[in-house]
Coordinates of C-alpha atoms in Angstrom, one line a residue:
M20 CA -10.5 -2.9 166.2
L21 CA -7.9 -3.1 168.9
A22 CA -7.6 0.6 169.0
I23 CA -11.4 0.9 169.5
V24 CA -11.3 -1.7 172.3
L25 CA -8.4 0.2 174.0
G26 CA -10.2 3.5 173.7
V27 CA -13.4 2.2 175.3
L28 CA -11.3 0.5 178.1
L29 CA -9.3 3.6 178.8
H30 CA -12.4 5.7 178.9
A31 CA -14.1 3.3 181.3
I32 CA -11.0 3.3 183.5
W33 CA -10.8 7.1 183.4
A34 CA -14.5 7.5 184.1
A35 CA -14.4 5.0 187.0
G36 CA -11.4 6.7 188.6
K37 CA -12.6 10.3 188.1
F38 CA -13.8 12.1 191.3
L39 CA -15.8 15.3 191.3
P40 CA -14.8 18.4 193.1
K41 CA -16.9 19.6 196.1
T42 CA -19.8 21.9 195.2
P43 CA -21.7 24.3 197.5
R44 CA -25.3 23.1 197.8
Y45 CA -28.6 23.6 199.8
Q46 CA -32.3 22.9 199.4
H47 CA -31.4 19.5 198.1
T48 CA -32.4 15.9 199.1
M49 CA -30.3 13.0 200.2
E50 CA -30.9 9.2 200.0
I51 CA -28.9 6.1 201.0
F52 CA -29.2 3.2 198.6
D53 CA -27.1 0.5 197.0
G54 CA -24.2 1.2 199.3
Q55 CA -24.1 4.9 198.4
M56 CA -25.0 8.2 199.9
C57 CA -26.4 10.4 197.1
V58 CA -27.5 14.0 196.9
F59 CA -29.8 15.4 194.3
G60 CA -30.9 18.8 193.1
G61 CA -30.9 22.1 195.1
K62 CA -29.1 25.3 194.5
S63 CA -25.5 26.6 195.1
V64 CA -25.6 30.2 196.3
S65 CA -28.5 32.0 194.6
T66 CA -32.0 32.4 196.0
T67 CA -33.7 33.0 192.6
V68 CA -35.3 30.4 190.3
N69 CA -33.4 30.9 187.0
I70 CA -32.2 27.8 185.3
D71 CA -28.6 28.6 186.0
D72 CA -29.4 28.6 189.8
F73 CA -30.2 24.9 189.9
L74 CA -27.7 22.1 190.3
L75 CA -28.3 19.6 187.6
D76 CA -26.3 16.6 188.9
Y77 CA -26.9 13.5 191.0
R78 CA -23.7 12.7 192.8
C79 CA -22.8 9.9 195.3
V80 CA -20.2 8.8 197.8
D81 CA -19.4 5.1 198.3
I82 CA -20.3 4.4 202.0
T83 CA -19.2 0.7 201.9
K84 CA -15.7 2.1 202.3
T85 CA -14.1 4.6 204.7
V86 CA -14.9 8.2 203.9
E87 CA -12.7 11.2 204.8
Q88 CA -14.9 14.1 205.8
A89 CA -12.5 16.6 204.2
H90 CA -12.0 14.7 201.0
P91 CA -15.2 12.7 200.1
K92 CA -14.9 10.9 196.7
W93 CA -17.9 12.2 194.9
K94 CA -18.9 10.4 191.7
L95 CA -21.5 11.4 189.2
Q96 CA -24.4 9.1 188.7
N97 CA -24.2 9.6 184.9
S98 CA -26.3 7.8 182.3
A99 CA -27.7 8.4 178.9
S100 CA -31.1 9.3 180.5
Q101 CA -29.7 12.1 182.5
F102 CA -31.7 14.6 180.4
A103 CA -34.8 13.2 182.2
M104 CA -33.6 14.4 185.6
P105 CA -35.8 17.3 186.7
P106 CA -34.2 20.5 187.9
L107 CA -35.6 20.9 191.4
A108 CA -35.1 22.6 194.8
Q109 CA -37.0 22.5 198.1
H110 CA -38.5 19.2 197.0
T111 CA -38.7 15.8 198.8
T112 CA -37.7 12.3 197.8
V113 CA -38.5 8.8 199.1
Y114 CA -36.7 5.6 198.4
D115 CA -38.7 2.4 197.8
R116 CA -36.2 -0.4 198.4
V117 CA -38.7 -3.0 197.2
N118 CA -38.8 -1.6 193.6
H119 CA -35.4 0.1 193.9
V120 CA -36.7 3.5 192.8
I121 CA -36.2 7.0 194.1
V122 CA -39.3 9.2 193.7
P123 CA -38.9 13.0 193.9
F124 CA -42.1 15.1 194.5
G125 CA -42.8 18.8 194.3
G126 CA -40.2 21.5 194.7
Q127 CA -39.4 24.7 192.9
S128 CA -38.7 24.6 189.2
P129 CA -36.8 27.1 187.0
N130 CA -38.8 29.9 185.3
G131 CA -40.5 28.8 182.2
F132 CA -40.7 25.1 183.2
S133 CA -44.1 23.5 183.0
K134 CA -45.5 20.7 185.1
A135 CA -44.6 17.2 183.8
I136 CA -47.3 14.7 182.9
N137 CA -45.6 11.8 184.6
L138 CA -43.4 11.7 187.7
A139 CA -39.7 11.3 186.9
V140 CA -38.0 8.6 189.0
Y141 CA -34.5 7.2 189.4
C142 CA -34.0 3.5 189.2
S143 CA -31.1 2.5 191.4
M144 CA -30.7 -0.9 189.8
F145 CA -30.2 0.5 186.3
Q146 CA -28.8 3.9 187.5
A147 CA -31.1 5.7 185.1
W148 CA -33.7 8.4 185.1
G149 CA -37.0 8.0 183.4
A150 CA -40.7 8.9 183.3
S151 CA -42.7 6.6 185.5
N152 CA -46.2 5.3 185.0
V153 CA -47.3 7.5 187.9
L154 CA -49.2 10.6 186.7
D155 CA -48.2 13.8 188.4
R156 CA -51.8 14.6 189.4
D157 CA -51.3 16.0 192.8
I158 CA -50.9 19.8 193.3
R159 CA -47.2 20.6 193.1
R160 CA -45.8 22.2 196.3
Y161 CA -42.6 22.9 198.1
V162 CA -41.3 23.3 201.7
H163 CA -43.5 20.2 202.4
T164 CA -42.7 16.7 203.8
S165 CA -43.2 13.2 202.4
V166 CA -42.5 9.8 203.9
L167 CA -42.9 6.3 202.5
Q168 CA -44.9 3.6 204.2
E169 CA -43.1 0.5 203.1
K170 CA -45.8 -2.0 203.7
T171 CA -48.3 -0.2 201.4
G172 CA -45.9 1.5 199.0
D173 CA -47.7 4.8 199.6
M174 CA -46.0 8.2 199.7
I175 CA -47.6 10.3 202.5
I176 CA -47.5 14.0 201.6
F177 CA -48.2 16.7 204.2
G178 CA -48.2 20.5 204.3
G179 CA -46.3 22.8 201.9
A180 CA -47.2 25.7 199.7
S181 CA -47.7 26.4 196.0
D182 CA -46.8 29.5 194.0
P183 CA -45.6 30.2 190.4
T184 CA -42.2 28.7 191.2
T185 CA -43.8 25.2 191.6
A186 CA -44.8 25.1 187.9
D187 CA -48.5 25.2 188.7
G188 CA -48.8 28.9 188.5
Q189 CA -51.0 29.2 191.5
D190 CA -50.7 32.2 193.6
L191 CA -54.0 32.6 195.3
N192 CA -52.8 34.7 198.2
A193 CA -50.7 37.4 196.7
G194 CA -47.8 37.4 199.2
N195 CA -47.8 33.8 200.4
G196 CA -49.2 31.6 197.7
E197 CA -51.6 28.7 198.4
R198 CA -51.0 26.5 201.5
W199 CA -52.1 22.9 201.8
F200 CA -53.8 21.4 204.9
D201 CA -54.7 17.8 204.5
V202 CA -52.7 14.6 204.2
N203 CA -52.5 13.0 200.8
R204 CA -51.4 9.6 199.7
L205 CA -49.7 8.9 196.4
V206 CA -49.9 5.2 195.5
L207 CA -46.5 4.1 194.2
D208 CA -47.2 0.3 194.2
D209 CA -50.9 -0.6 193.7
A210 CA -50.2 -4.3 194.4
R211 CA -48.8 -3.7 197.9
H212 CA -51.4 -1.0 198.6
N213 CA -54.4 -3.2 197.7
A214 CA -52.9 -6.3 199.4
Y215 CA -52.7 -4.3 202.7
N216 CA -56.0 -2.4 202.2
T217 CA -58.2 -5.3 201.1
S218 CA -61.2 -3.0 200.7
S219 CA -59.3 -0.7 198.3
N220 CA -59.0 -1.0 194.6
A221 CA -56.5 1.8 194.0
T222 CA -54.5 2.1 190.8
L223 CA -50.9 3.1 190.3
G224 CA -50.5 6.9 190.7
S225 CA -53.8 7.4 192.5
I226 CA -54.1 10.4 194.8
L227 CA -56.0 9.4 197.9
K228 CA -57.2 12.1 200.4
D229 CA -57.5 10.8 203.9
D230 CA -61.1 10.9 205.0
G231 CA -60.4 10.5 208.7
Q232 CA -60.0 13.2 211.3
G233 CA -59.0 16.6 209.9
T234 CA -55.7 18.2 210.5
P235 CA -55.4 20.2 213.8
D236 CA -55.9 23.9 213.3
V237 CA -52.5 24.8 214.8
I238 CA -50.6 23.0 212.0
R239 CA -53.0 23.6 209.1
G240 CA -50.9 24.9 206.2
V241 CA -47.6 24.2 208.0
I242 CA -44.3 24.7 206.0
H243 CA -40.6 24.4 206.7
H244 CA -41.3 21.4 209.1
S245 CA -39.9 17.8 209.3
S246 CA -41.7 14.5 209.4
V247 CA -40.5 11.1 210.6
L248 CA -42.4 7.8 210.3
L249 CA -42.1 5.6 213.4
N250 CA -42.7 1.9 213.1
D251 CA -44.1 2.4 209.6
T252 CA -47.3 3.7 211.1
L253 CA -46.9 7.0 213.1
M254 CA -45.9 10.1 211.3
V255 CA -44.4 12.6 213.8
V256 CA -44.5 16.3 212.6
L257 CA -41.8 18.5 214.2
G258 CA -41.5 22.3 214.1
G259 CA -42.4 24.4 211.1
D260 CA -44.4 27.6 210.8
V261 CA -47.9 28.6 209.9
Y262 CA -49.2 32.0 208.9
V263 CA -51.5 33.8 211.2
N264 CA -52.7 37.2 210.3
G265 CA -49.9 37.6 207.7
S266 CA -47.0 36.7 210.0
A267 CA -45.1 33.4 210.6
V268 CA -45.8 31.6 213.8
M269 CA -43.3 28.8 214.6
Q270 CA -44.4 25.6 216.2
P271 CA -43.1 24.7 219.7
F272 CA -41.2 21.4 220.4
D273 CA -42.9 20.6 223.7
L274 CA -46.1 19.7 221.9
L275 CA -45.8 17.5 218.8
H276 CA -48.6 16.3 216.5
I277 CA -48.6 12.7 215.4
Y278 CA -50.6 11.2 212.5
N279 CA -51.5 7.5 212.4
V280 CA -51.2 6.5 208.8
D281 CA -53.4 3.4 209.2
T282 CA -56.3 4.9 211.2
M283 CA -56.0 8.4 209.6
K284 CA -56.2 10.1 213.0
W285 CA -54.2 12.8 214.7
H286 CA -53.2 13.1 218.3
A287 CA -51.0 15.6 220.3
Q288 CA -48.0 14.5 222.3
K289 CA -46.4 16.5 225.1
C290 CA -42.7 16.4 225.5
T291 CA -40.3 17.2 228.3
G292 CA -36.6 17.6 228.9
D293 CA -34.3 20.0 227.0
I294 CA -36.9 21.6 224.8
P295 CA -35.2 23.0 221.6
P296 CA -35.6 26.7 220.7
L297 CA -38.2 27.5 218.0
R298 CA -36.8 27.0 214.5
C299 CA -37.7 26.0 211.0
A300 CA -36.0 24.4 207.9
F301 CA -34.0 22.0 210.1
S302 CA -33.4 18.3 209.4
A303 CA -34.6 15.3 211.4
S304 CA -33.8 11.6 211.2
Q305 CA -34.8 8.4 213.1
H306 CA -32.5 5.7 214.6
E307 CA -34.3 2.9 216.4
R308 CA -36.4 4.6 219.2
H309 CA -34.8 8.0 218.9
I310 CA -35.4 11.0 216.6
Y311 CA -32.5 13.4 216.1
M312 CA -32.8 17.1 215.0
F313 CA -30.0 19.3 213.8
G314 CA -29.7 22.9 212.7
G315 CA -32.4 25.3 211.5
V316 CA -33.2 29.0 211.3
N317 CA -35.5 31.5 212.9
V318 CA -37.9 32.5 210.1
N319 CA -38.9 35.7 211.9
D320 CA -35.5 37.3 211.0
W321 CA -33.9 34.6 208.7
S322 CA -30.5 35.5 210.3
T323 CA -30.4 33.3 213.4
F324 CA -28.9 30.0 212.3
F325 CA -28.5 26.9 214.6
N326 CA -25.9 24.1 214.8
D327 CA -27.1 22.3 217.9
L328 CA -28.2 18.7 218.0
Y329 CA -31.2 17.3 220.0
E330 CA -32.3 13.7 220.7
L331 CA -35.9 12.8 221.3
D332 CA -36.7 9.5 223.0
T333 CA -40.0 8.3 221.5
Q334 CA -40.7 6.0 224.5
T335 CA -40.5 8.6 227.2
W336 CA -40.9 11.6 224.8
T337 CA -38.0 13.4 226.4
W338 CA -35.7 15.8 224.7
R339 CA -32.0 15.8 225.3
K340 CA -29.4 18.3 224.1
M341 CA -26.4 16.3 222.9
P342 CA -22.8 17.5 223.0
T343 CA -21.5 18.7 219.7
P344 CA -17.7 19.1 219.8
N345 CA -16.2 19.9 216.4
A346 CA -19.6 21.0 215.2
P347 CA -19.9 22.5 211.7
A348 CA -21.1 26.1 211.1
P349 CA -24.8 26.9 211.9
R350 CA -27.0 26.1 208.9
Y351 CA -30.5 25.4 207.5
A352 CA -31.9 23.8 204.3
H353 CA -29.5 20.9 204.8
Q354 CA -30.2 17.1 205.0
M355 CA -29.5 14.5 207.6
K356 CA -29.8 10.7 207.6
T357 CA -29.0 8.0 210.2
L358 CA -26.7 5.2 209.2
G359 CA -25.6 2.7 211.8
N360 CA -24.1 4.7 214.6
Y361 CA -23.6 7.8 212.4
L362 CA -25.6 10.9 211.6
I363 CA -24.6 12.1 208.1
V364 CA -25.2 15.8 207.5
T365 CA -24.9 17.1 204.0
H366 CA -24.4 20.7 202.8
G367 CA -26.8 23.5 203.9
F368 CA -27.1 27.3 203.8
I369 CA -24.5 29.0 205.9
Y370 CA -22.7 32.2 206.5
Y371 CA -19.2 32.4 205.1
K372 CA -16.2 33.8 206.9
D373 CA -16.3 36.9 204.7
G374 CA -19.9 37.7 205.8
K375 CA -21.6 36.4 202.6
N376 CA -23.9 33.4 202.6
G377 CA -24.6 30.5 200.4
G378 CA -24.4 26.7 200.2
D379 CA -21.8 24.6 202.1
E380 CA -19.7 22.2 200.0
D381 CA -18.9 19.7 202.8
I382 CA -20.5 16.7 204.5
Y383 CA -20.2 15.8 208.2
F384 CA -20.3 12.7 210.3
Y385 CA -21.6 12.6 213.9
D386 CA -20.7 9.5 215.9
L387 CA -23.6 8.6 218.2
Q388 CA -21.5 6.3 220.4
K389 CA -18.7 8.9 220.9
E390 CA -21.2 11.8 220.8
T391 CA -18.9 14.0 218.7
F392 CA -18.4 15.0 215.1
V393 CA -15.6 13.0 213.6
T394 CA -13.4 13.4 210.5
R395 CA -13.7 9.9 209.3
Y396 CA -16.6 7.5 208.6
S397 CA -16.2 3.7 208.8
P398 CA -18.8 1.2 207.6
S399 CA -17.7 -1.3 210.3
G400 CA -20.7 -2.7 212.1
I401 CA -23.3 -1.4 209.8
S402 CA -25.8 -4.0 208.5
K403 CA -26.3 -4.8 204.8
R404 CA -29.9 -3.7 205.1
E405 CA -29.0 -0.3 206.3
L406 CA -26.4 0.0 203.5
D407 CA -29.1 -1.4 201.1
I408 CA -26.7 -4.0 199.7
E409 CA -28.5 -7.1 200.9
W410 CA -30.1 -7.6 197.5
R411 CA -26.8 -7.8 195.7
V412 CA -25.5 -11.1 194.4
Q413 CA -23.4 -12.7 197.1
R414 CA -19.8 -13.1 196.0
T415 CA -18.3 -16.6 196.2
S416 CA -14.9 -18.1 195.4
A417 CA -16.4 -19.1 192.0
T418 CA -17.5 -15.6 191.2
D419 CA -14.2 -14.2 192.3
A420 CA -12.4 -16.7 190.0
V421 CA -14.6 -15.7 187.0
S422 CA -14.0 -12.0 187.8
A423 CA -10.3 -12.6 188.0
V424 CA -10.3 -14.4 184.6
C425 CA -12.3 -11.6 183.0
L426 CA -10.0 -9.0 184.4
L427 CA -7.0 -10.9 183.1
L428 CA -8.5 -11.1 179.7
V429 CA -9.3 -7.4 179.7
V430 CA -5.7 -6.6 180.7
L431 CA -4.3 -8.9 178.0
I432 CA -6.4 -7.2 175.3
A433 CA -5.3 -3.8 176.6
L434 CA -1.6 -4.8 176.4
I435 CA -2.0 -6.2 172.9
A436 CA -3.8 -3.0 171.9
V437 CA -1.1 -0.8 173.4
F438 CA 1.7 -2.8 171.7
Y439 CA -0.1 -2.5 168.4
L440 CA -0.6 1.2 168.7
L441 CA 3.0 1.8 169.8
S442 CA 4.4 -0.3 166.9
M443 CA 2.2 1.7 164.4
L444 CA 3.4 5.0 165.9
F445 CA 7.0 3.9 165.9
S446 CA 6.9 2.7 162.3
R447 CA 5.4 6.0 161.2
S448 CA 8.0 8.0 163.1
R449 CA 11.0 6.3 161.5
P450 CA 12.2 8.0 158.2
R451 CA 11.6 6.1 155.1
P452 CA 14.8 5.1 153.1
R453 CA 15.5 7.1 149.9
R454 CA 14.4 5.4 146.8
Q455 CA 17.4 4.2 144.7
S456 CA 17.9 5.4 141.2
R457 CA 18.0 2.8 138.4
G458 CA 21.8 3.1 138.2
E459 CA 22.2 2.7 141.9
G460 CA 20.0 -0.3 141.9
I461 CA 22.1 -2.0 139.2
L462 CA 25.3 -1.3 141.1
S463 CA 23.9 -2.6 144.4
F464 CA 22.6 -5.8 142.7
V465 CA 26.0 -6.5 141.1
E466 CA 27.9 -5.8 144.3
S467 CA 25.6 -8.2 146.2
Y468 CA 26.2 -10.8 143.5
T469 CA 30.0 -10.6 143.6
E470 CA 30.0 -10.9 147.4
T471 CA 28.4 -14.4 147.0
L472 CA 31.5 -15.5 145.1
R473 CA 33.7 -14.8 148.0
P474 CA 34.4 -17.9 150.2
S475 CA 33.9 -17.7 154.0
T476 CA 37.7 -18.2 154.5
Y477 CA 38.6 -15.3 152.3
H478 CA 40.9 -12.7 153.8
A479 CA 42.5 -9.9 151.9
R480 CA 46.3 -10.0 152.1
A481 CA 48.2 -6.9 151.2
S482 CA 51.4 -8.8 150.6
Q483 CA 49.8 -11.4 148.3
D484 CA 50.8 -11.2 144.6
T485 CA 47.8 -10.8 142.5
T486 CA 47.3 -10.8 138.8
M487 CA 45.0 -8.2 137.4
F488 CA 43.1 -8.7 134.3
A489 CA 41.4 -5.6 133.0
T490 CA 38.8 -5.9 130.4
E491 CA 38.0 -2.6 128.9
T492 CA 36.3 -1.3 125.9
K493 CA 37.9 1.3 123.7
L494 CA 35.9 4.2 122.6
A495 CA 37.6 5.8 119.7
G496 CA 36.8 9.5 119.0
L497 CA 33.6 11.2 119.7
N498 CA 31.5 9.0 117.3
A499 CA 30.7 5.4 118.2
R500 CA 30.7 2.9 115.4
S501 CA 28.4 0.1 115.0
H502 CA 29.7 -2.7 112.7
S503 CA 27.3 -4.7 110.7
M504 CA 28.6 -7.7 108.7
S505 CA 26.7 -8.3 105.5
E506 CA 28.1 -10.4 102.6
G507 CA 31.7 -9.6 103.7
T508 CA 31.1 -5.9 103.6
T509 CA 31.6 -3.8 106.7
T510 CA 29.4 -0.8 107.0
I511 CA 30.2 1.9 109.5
I512 CA 27.3 3.9 110.7
E513 CA 28.0 7.2 112.4
N514 CA 25.4 8.0 115.1
E515 CA 26.4 10.5 117.8
Q516 CA 23.1 9.9 119.7
Q517 CA 23.6 6.2 120.0
T518 CA 27.2 6.8 121.1
N519 CA 26.1 9.0 124.0
A520 CA 23.5 6.4 125.1
L521 CA 26.0 3.6 125.0
R522 CA 28.6 5.6 126.9
E523 CA 26.1 6.2 129.8
S524 CA 25.0 2.5 129.9
K525 CA 28.2 0.6 129.9
R526 CA 30.2 -0.4 132.9
H527 CA 33.9 -1.3 133.4
A528 CA 34.8 -4.6 134.9
R529 CA 37.9 -5.8 136.7
I530 CA 38.5 -9.3 137.9
L531 CA 41.0 -9.8 140.7
D532 CA 42.4 -13.3 141.5
E533 CA 43.8 -14.1 144.9
D534 CA 46.3 -16.6 143.6
A535 CA 48.2 -16.2 140.4
A536 CA 48.4 -20.0 140.2
T537 CA 44.7 -20.3 140.1
P538 CA 43.4 -20.6 136.5
Y539 CA 41.4 -17.7 135.3
V540 CA 37.7 -18.2 135.3
S541 CA 36.0 -16.6 132.4
R542 CA 32.5 -15.2 132.7
K543 CA 30.0 -13.8 130.3
L544 CA 29.1 -10.4 131.4
T545 CA 26.2 -8.7 129.7
L546 CA 25.5 -5.2 131.2
S547 CA 22.9 -2.8 130.2
A548 CA 21.0 0.1 131.8
H549 CA 18.1 -2.3 132.6
I550 CA 18.8 -5.7 134.1
P551 CA 22.3 -7.3 134.2
T552 CA 22.7 -11.1 133.7
Y553 CA 25.7 -13.2 134.6
S554 CA 26.9 -16.7 133.9
S555 CA 30.0 -18.7 135.0
R556 CA 31.6 -21.8 133.8
K557 CA 33.7 -22.6 136.9
N558 CA 33.2 -21.8 140.6
S559 CA 36.3 -23.1 142.2
A560 CA 38.3 -20.0 142.0
H561 CA 38.3 -17.1 144.5
Q562 CA 37.6 -13.9 142.7
T563 CA 36.1 -10.6 143.4
V564 CA 34.3 -8.6 140.7
H565 CA 34.3 -4.8 140.9
F566 CA 32.3 -2.5 138.7
T567 CA 32.9 1.1 138.2
P568 CA 30.1 3.4 137.1
S569 CA 31.9 4.9 134.2
I570 CA 34.8 4.5 131.8
Q571 CA 37.6 7.0 131.8
S572 CA 39.5 7.6 128.7
E573 CA 42.9 7.0 130.4
D574 CA 41.7 3.5 131.6
I575 CA 41.2 2.2 128.1
I576 CA 43.3 -0.8 127.3
E577 CA 43.2 -2.8 124.2
L578 CA 41.5 -6.1 124.6
N579 CA 44.3 -7.9 123.0
T580 CA 46.7 -6.9 125.8
L581 CA 45.1 -9.5 128.0
S582 CA 46.6 -12.3 126.0
S583 CA 49.9 -12.0 127.8
H584 CA 48.3 -12.9 131.1
S585 CA 46.4 -16.0 130.2
D586 CA 45.8 -18.6 127.6
D587 CA 44.0 -17.5 124.5
D588 CA 41.0 -19.7 125.1
S589 CA 40.6 -18.3 128.7
L590 CA 39.2 -15.1 127.2
D591 CA 36.4 -16.8 125.3
G592 CA 33.9 -16.2 128.0
I593 CA 34.5 -12.4 128.1
K594 CA 32.6 -10.4 125.5
S595 CA 32.9 -6.7 125.0
P596 CA 29.7 -4.9 125.9
L597 CA 30.1 -2.8 122.7
A598 CA 30.6 -5.8 120.5
V599 CA 27.5 -6.4 118.5
T600 CA 27.7 -9.6 116.5
N601 CA 25.2 -10.3 113.9

């Protein structure tokens, strides 16, 4: 159990500390939510629509901490529902901070993919993908724009084109596909929509076509444009291109078209100042009263890339070209968001130094106060609402204490588990002791017994006179004799097999006394090949009993020679192991 807990803990620590390498990317989307800047979808270097061309990951950078431009700490937004993440490129996404969901719409899909029944959404609270209750009933398109009106919860979709790569299979105009003219509304929150539009009774996922003033002819079917929603009401459409007589016509920046989401009416707005050159596939973002535009490409040749930055004052409608020291390489199909006093630019399609082209792997930060690209981002001075962390539970001293206790318990469990695993590994690595034979076991047991007879003050003295009593058993000839007494008659039975068994099982005993004056202590010694037993009549003497594993013929001494060393009755306690008395 401890091993399982340790494994889960180590995996969590490893996953939490693992950062992803940088990946080239373009035609993706970017959202800021829950204190993170996340990118989703897109391609790496290819311009085809095979499944291997799409990037199937959703990665984020923690923007509540300092971020180094050269080494952003990308982490994968991984979950068990990742299989529900759709492979998309040239799509759009909106973030509904009320319901904490990111809703992608449209985009190109890999060959062989069919249109889904329900829109797939990402829930930022549970960090999981899933199919929503919103039916994907609007015509799928790409190179379009979408913005979210927060007060109604409606996604406002405008422009774009459809072809077989959008999973609808529509290719009405052989070369260009089908282009879309009108503004559509996708109801993402019917409660908010009906509360604001009291005369409406829309349901979740409804597609509402605005029945107001039609789209101006000059921007009907526009693609590769950008849209920004001012004051949650005015959708400003910038740039893009339309097809006229089979060729792309890019829209100028001195005349912008603005759509009032509430009144469903269009109007044109003239602009002055440093008018940007014609371009498409750029990125635009709003900060307070200003709109910022960066990058883009000339679609007439698809080889002229831009890396300039422009600012539009929406009160005076004046353009200003901003200084761009340390600007990144020219690009298009990138993304840009405003966060505090920073513009965050992610990835894009660029030319490499070797002349090839593909996605850029880096992100960039432009400081609006210093008016320069910087190598480090700092969250200092950015509000919780902009970071989208105001809904988080506020930390107090009590929550900090609970968190500290929980962390301490986790560390303690981890240490116990580590100690348990190491002890198991160490015990297995040590060699096991060799199993003793039966004879070795008997000898070891007898030696341990004799050591208990030695007092703690015992010291061997080489000069001390000792008296040795040797009790040995005489084996006469090759045949052992077993004596049986029956009615005064002694019968000798010759049995060579019994003799060999007895010779292997018997042991020789010597008893050494420290002091010759000490009376001899007799013992009954009964030895066999199985379990030896011992008994003693006196424990005051200091003796050591040694046993030899075998009996040599030259060591045989007659038992009666012991009578010269002690009294006759002192030998009563010693019995020959071969003496069998019936």
